[in-house]
Amino acid sequence: MTAENPDLRIAQAATLQPITEIARRAGIPEAALIPYGTDKAKIDIAAVPPGDGPGRLVLVTAMSPTPAGEGKSTTTVGLADAFRLLGHRTMVALREPSLGPIMGIKGGATGGGHAQVVPMEDINLHFTGDFHAIQIANNTLAALVDNHIQQGNALDIDPRRIQWKRVLDVNDRALREVVIGLGGPGQGVPREDGFDIVVASEVMAILCLATDLADLQRRIGDVVVGLTRSREPVTVRDLQVDGAITMLLKDAIRPNLVQTLGGTPALVHGGPFANIAHGCNSLVATRLATSLAEVTVTEAGFGSDLGAEKFLDIKARTGGLRPDAVVLVATVRALKMHGGVAQGDLAAEDVEAALRGAENLARHAENIRRFGLEPVIALNRFPTDTEAELDAMLGWAREQGLRAALSEVWAEGGSGGVAVAEQVLEVIAAGGGRDFHPLYDPAEGIEASLRTIATEIYGAAEVQYVDAAPAALRRLQRNGWDTLPVCVAKTQYSFSDDASRLGAPRGHTLHVRDLVPKIGAGFVVALTGSIMTMPGLPREPAALRMGVDAQGRAVGLF
Amino acid sequence: MTAENPDLRIAQAATLQPITEIARRAGIPEAALIPYGTDKAKIDIAAVPPGDGPGRLVLVTAMSPTPAGEGKSTTTVGLADAFRLLGHRTMVALREPSLGPIMGIKGGATGGGHAQVVPMEDINLHFTGDFHAIQIANNTLAALVDNHIQQGNALDIDPRRIQWKRVLDVNDRALREVVIGLGGPGQGVPREDGFDIVVASEVMAILCLATDLADLQRRIGDVVVGLTRSREPVTVRDLQVDGAITMLLKDAIRPNLVQTLGGTPALVHGGPFANIAHGCNSLVATRLATSLAEVTVTEAGFGSDLGAEKFLDIKARTGGLRPDAVVLVATVRALKMHGGVAQGDLAAEDVEAALRGAENLARHAENIRRFGLEPVIALNRFPTDTEAELDAMLGWAREQGLRAALSEVWAEGGSGGVAVAEQVLEVIAAGGGRDFHPLYDPAEGIEASLRTIATEIYGAAEVQYVDAAPAALRRLQRNGWDTLPVCVAKTQYSFSDDASRLGAPRGHTLHVRDLVPKIGAGFVVALTGSIMTMPGLPREPAALRMGVDAQGRAVGLF
């Protein structure tokens, strides 16, 4: 993305339809709308009459991402607009952007070009306050934990074994490792602590997997904040503050309705990390969309090895979702990087490199079929792509027996996504998700689940438990937590746990360093490699280019 | 306040009028409304046509507060409803509550009984997200400062002399003193730091004193974040991120419109601390109210020595406001405490103690007259007050030549405030704020300003500069900052800097420990005694009683 990126200009030039009109289009009565301005609303789900029952669900995922950017959100938005153009009552369900990365590198996360959700500047900034509510819920809980210790520690919490970290929606590396409670007996118990970014909070994962407010409170109550001196888990319920924390989230759990540039109703709600959490928008939003729309298009984070696997094994299982088709976003640029081209050389035509890199895409397609689903490759066109490169890749897909089509939604909006949409409709007509099944059965234990994911999805030969993992595994077993689904935190750049191994590696070892129970979220995080849960800012943060114009509108978001 | 406090019940039982109707009543066109649900809205001031010019402005302040609570917000809201009952087009302008204390002790801060602003649970929780926006603006700036040092430190910022702290809207004593940047060279520069509560952020003070978005950006640019190694100030403008921080505040600067239980339009906007900041709602809200309403009732924090003095010397000066009358809230309970009764014995009748404690009230009344304004005492009735006590205090006021009336707005709403309102109208009719003038001229230097405040308002004999103050004073003079208005951070419980000296002490010494320039806010904070900028939670936090009911409504707020 460059400074002359036209996303903000396109978004601000668009004439938005009133949110009441968008709601009407979605089948949401005005009585269920809680407006935020004229172009955003939260939805009171209890006031929405049941729709015709579950419509079709299309999951958008991608090949292994590269620093070049693949345009997955753009493709998702444009594809939804394409279904609408084809006459289908459509909704799109997306994650909310995180402000920290926006001020750092990304500059925005609402699609791009003529395939965006709008009002883009509101969605990219504070939107309806969900992330702020999650931040204060997370941090109020942290303060209550330290206060419990300060005020006598009746639960005998071990200050060295508190697992509940504080969070901010800021990229702030200086807060990764801190010592708190300094300054004397009136200022708490000194201990090591750290801050994560808001999207890494277990509260975020909980909000995105809870079926309703009562389920949210139950999950908040289940959260393990730390261990006693005798190593027994201490929960939020033990602290008796599950009610207060739930109260802080009672509005945030309501899905947010906005629109795409093509006028498609869009639910933009929740946004957990796709490594240490499951990386999809909220279950309540996806369910609302599928209950109302003929076609719902939704997205999972990172590549299919992380985001789609978790969507299918965690979110779909939790929420009883059944996807009908999967769209795999690929770009010539990413294919060339997986084929060995350096990032600085991507503008030059290199058909051979793209074909070499296709092994990565092939693995993702093969993996999707392991879930009983049929992938459609959306080849997302970039200005530097040559016809020879695009033709070669579409030809390659045909040879492999894979459905593929060019996506030109960035430049053309919905009409640029019709070719992909038509392929998806053919998959659905052929019985789509009839054979869908999750990959593993958590009841067989976390070692079995991890082995299945590692060998079948990552192409690994084996799983090794290193560092803190063996002891953590025993602790999971002792507490009866080893039959929860597993959420792997792994680099998004490679199928392996080594970010530099592009393409389609096989026979490697997956190193599990630690296993962290997230009992409220309902999964165990398996940490592989080193995963950053608090990003930093770059040398030239995007913030340097941001501001407001004379009309008070945002400048420098893209 | 006790657990059976009916405030939330009364507030939730009320039928709210649509915010469009409240706006119409206030003279705000629908085109200027940015709705947040059906009962809250932000105001696009540019879309509000100018009113008939400045209406009357009534400032509500109080005698020196006690832990018993005086009901100043309740009186403010009820008094506004009384003016409306008397046929005047009225608005009330209040501060927004802070979530930290709500989860700790207070439980809510939107008035009480039948004198509340509503929807109280929304206003007390996330409201329209202003405090969240201030938090992330403050903390994004903090991350940009540490990142500047991490990425080469071109401005040569001294990590030991960074003045910009991080903030959370959480009562979290464990964050008062911390060490950040631990964990190696990739994780920032280790240094001592600390967190304040959001209402103590200079961003909050700036938002509340800025006249518009351009002035906000100018003030943000002026903020001094720290010193170079050669002790030169480093500003946000030097860091080139005044635009980005302003962008994060572009919605927060818009006033929030809600209503009182009596249907009076209420602007609830901003909420800086009343010790280390000036303690009043935003200037843009107060100006909007006075431009539209015949009578605007507003409130300043703590007692008149802190809140009213700062309203009159800082906010009124900055914004060109001219108050017409001042209401001084007093209670029999507070009078008895200032007369020597212990908090546990306040329920027992004690006329003599109340009369002894009146010396505190007399000093506040005398102080208000020093600004050329005439006070009206509102004796806020509590259930434990006896007729003998109330009669004695009203009689005392008559003898002193002070206007006074009973306020019964908690029990009766607006009709319980008519007696006070009528006295205020008499003051206005007699020429009210004609002779208003600030107390001091900042151009004479900060020592002169402090001497005037200390001797005339606090009754002190002298000002001593101790600890860091002498060096800080020289630094102010060297940088040309010693002609800014002064904002005294002092205990609210006493005219002196010793919280235990109740009543009306005289002849004491005001000890100034430090002088902290807040160049963006446009004042210098004079620290006396030890001022807590990050509160803690009590042994039994209010959070323990909070939750949601089956309809998703808040429980345990009051």
PDB file of N, CA and C in Angstrom, chain B residues 5 19 39 56 75 156 165 215 239 247 364 493 495 503 525:
ATOM      1  N   ASN B   5     -30.350   1.365  47.553  1.00  0.00           N
ATOM      2  CA  ASN B   5     -30.494   2.633  46.846  1.00  0.00           C
ATOM      3  C   ASN B   5     -31.365   2.462  45.603  1.00  0.00           C
ATOM      4  N   ILE B  19     -34.762  11.087  21.636  1.00  0.00           N
ATOM      5  CA  ILE B  19     -33.730  12.127  21.680  1.00  0.00           C
ATOM      6  C   ILE B  19     -34.024  13.213  20.634  1.00  0.00           C
ATOM      7  N   ASP B  39     -31.971   7.285  22.591  1.00  0.00           N
ATOM      8  CA  ASP B  39     -32.040   8.189  23.734  1.00  0.00           C
ATOM      9  C   ASP B  39     -30.727   8.904  24.033  1.00  0.00           C
ATOM     10  N   ARG B  56     -28.587  32.785  30.433  1.00  0.00           N
ATOM     11  CA  ARG B  56     -28.057  32.857  31.798  1.00  0.00           C
ATOM     12  C   ARG B  56     -27.301  31.580  32.136  1.00  0.00           C
ATOM     13  N   THR B  75     -28.382  17.843  42.910  1.00  0.00           N
ATOM     14  CA  THR B  75     -28.917  19.206  43.023  1.00  0.00           C
ATOM     15  C   THR B  75     -28.884  19.921  41.679  1.00  0.00           C
ATOM     16  N   ASP B 156      16.394  13.058  20.646  1.00  0.00           N
ATOM     17  CA  ASP B 156      17.227  12.966  21.842  1.00  0.00           C
ATOM     18  C   ASP B 156      16.403  13.085  23.134  1.00  0.00           C
ATOM     19  N   LYS B 165       2.438   9.991  30.872  1.00  0.00           N
ATOM     20  CA  LYS B 165       2.109   8.687  31.430  1.00  0.00           C
ATOM     21  C   LYS B 165       1.000   8.021  30.627  1.00  0.00           C
ATOM     22  N   ASP B 215      -8.548  24.064  17.414  1.00  0.00           N
ATOM     23  CA  ASP B 215      -7.929  24.435  18.688  1.00  0.00           C
ATOM     24  C   ASP B 215      -7.457  23.187  19.432  1.00  0.00           C
ATOM     25  N   LEU B 239       7.053  15.517  17.482  1.00  0.00           N
ATOM     26  CA  LEU B 239       6.930  14.112  17.089  1.00  0.00           C
ATOM     27  C   LEU B 239       6.100  13.939  15.822  1.00  0.00           C
ATOM     28  N   MET B 247      -7.092  13.076  15.216  1.00  0.00           N
ATOM     29  CA  MET B 247      -8.022  12.211  14.473  1.00  0.00           C
ATOM     30  C   MET B 247      -8.735  11.238  15.421  1.00  0.00           C
ATOM     31  N   HIS B 364     -16.994  29.557  51.997  1.00  0.00           N
ATOM     32  CA  HIS B 364     -17.273  29.329  50.574  1.00  0.00           C
ATOM     33  C   HIS B 364     -18.129  30.469  50.011  1.00  0.00           C
ATOM     34  N   TYR B 493     -11.021  18.055  50.934  1.00  0.00           N
ATOM     35  CA  TYR B 493     -11.715  17.997  52.221  1.00  0.00           C
ATOM     36  C   TYR B 493     -11.474  19.209  53.104  1.00  0.00           C
ATOM     37  N   PHE B 495      -9.858  23.506  53.307  1.00  0.00           N
ATOM     38  CA  PHE B 495      -9.306  24.676  52.623  1.00  0.00           C
ATOM     39  C   PHE B 495      -7.777  24.616  52.614  1.00  0.00           C
ATOM     40  N   GLY B 503     -13.703  22.602  58.741  1.00  0.00           N
ATOM     41  CA  GLY B 503     -14.150  23.937  59.133  1.00  0.00           C
ATOM     42  C   GLY B 503     -13.581  24.995  58.214  1.00  0.00           C
ATOM     43  N   VAL B 525      -0.101  22.925  36.814  1.00  0.00           N
ATOM     44  CA  VAL B 525      -0.640  22.275  38.004  1.00  0.00           C
ATOM     45  C   VAL B 525       0.317  22.498  39.166  1.00  0.00           C
TER      46      VAL B 525
END
